[in-house]
């Protein structure tokens, strides 16, 4: 029966190749976010609840607004070329927090950096705009592209920007607290993540990744910003790890 594949909690590589062809990207995204305990906690669902509460307390959101994505959720890489690569104990727990207020807060903090690098020199008449280095312009583009889609990611900012530092500091503290939960020995301790403005934005973000995975399976070219959750070996992914 076709529907049974969508109910499979942790599809194999071959099942993923069938799954993305048989079902819409949106349906798969809903499945991944709502229909299962993430792979990393599959044998201890109670600890998933404790993990969500720990993240929620750190970011002042409800536990129900905390999700896990990436290989810790699916049990394997969701990059086409690496689909055979199973979840590794060396992997991070990639966390998705859904909160409009948190999203707005980090976007506004990010705009403080944008203001700093773009503020014109008002001592000139007329005011003279700054020349923005190409490296900074790249981050501004990433920040705007993701924010327009309702997603804030720390890799949209350079390493030394306060908003990014604060975000990773919170996750660093969470990682230490996670160890305090006495997770299984094969459960990773390092945590990172992103913030979605709404559940709908989170679904669209994950759906785009699933759509890209399908295109990779088909050998078709995919366009768009690389996602560190799906592309762990890229420069962008290196940036997100801090």
Coordinates of C-alpha atoms in Angstrom, one line a residue, residues 113-114 117-118 132-146 153-159 164 225-228 234-240:
X113 CA 25.0 44.7 12.6
X114 CA 23.6 45.6 9.2
X117 CA 28.3 48.1 8.3
X118 CA 26.0 50.2 6.1
X132 CA 30.6 47.1 1.9
X133 CA 33.2 44.3 1.6
X134 CA 32.1 41.4 -0.5
X135 CA 32.3 39.0 2.4
X136 CA 29.9 41.2 4.5
X137 CA 27.6 41.7 1.5
X138 CA 27.3 37.9 1.2
X139 CA 26.1 37.6 4.8
X140 CA 23.6 40.5 4.3
X141 CA 22.2 38.6 1.3
X142 CA 21.9 35.4 3.3
X143 CA 20.2 37.1 6.2
X144 CA 17.7 38.8 3.9
X145 CA 17.0 35.7 1.9
X146 CA 16.3 33.6 5.0
X153 CA 19.9 31.2 11.1
X154 CA 23.1 32.1 12.9
X155 CA 25.2 31.2 9.8
X156 CA 23.6 34.3 8.2
X157 CA 26.0 36.4 10.3
X158 CA 29.8 36.6 10.7
X159 CA 31.4 34.9 13.7
X164 CA 25.2 35.0 16.6
X225 CA 21.3 28.7 -0.5
X226 CA 23.1 25.7 0.8
X227 CA 21.7 24.4 4.0
X228 CA 24.3 23.3 6.6
X234 CA 30.3 23.2 2.8
X235 CA 31.8 26.6 3.9
X236 CA 28.4 27.6 5.0
X237 CA 28.1 24.6 7.3
X238 CA 31.5 25.4 8.7
X239 CA 30.2 28.9 9.6
X240 CA 27.2 27.6 11.5

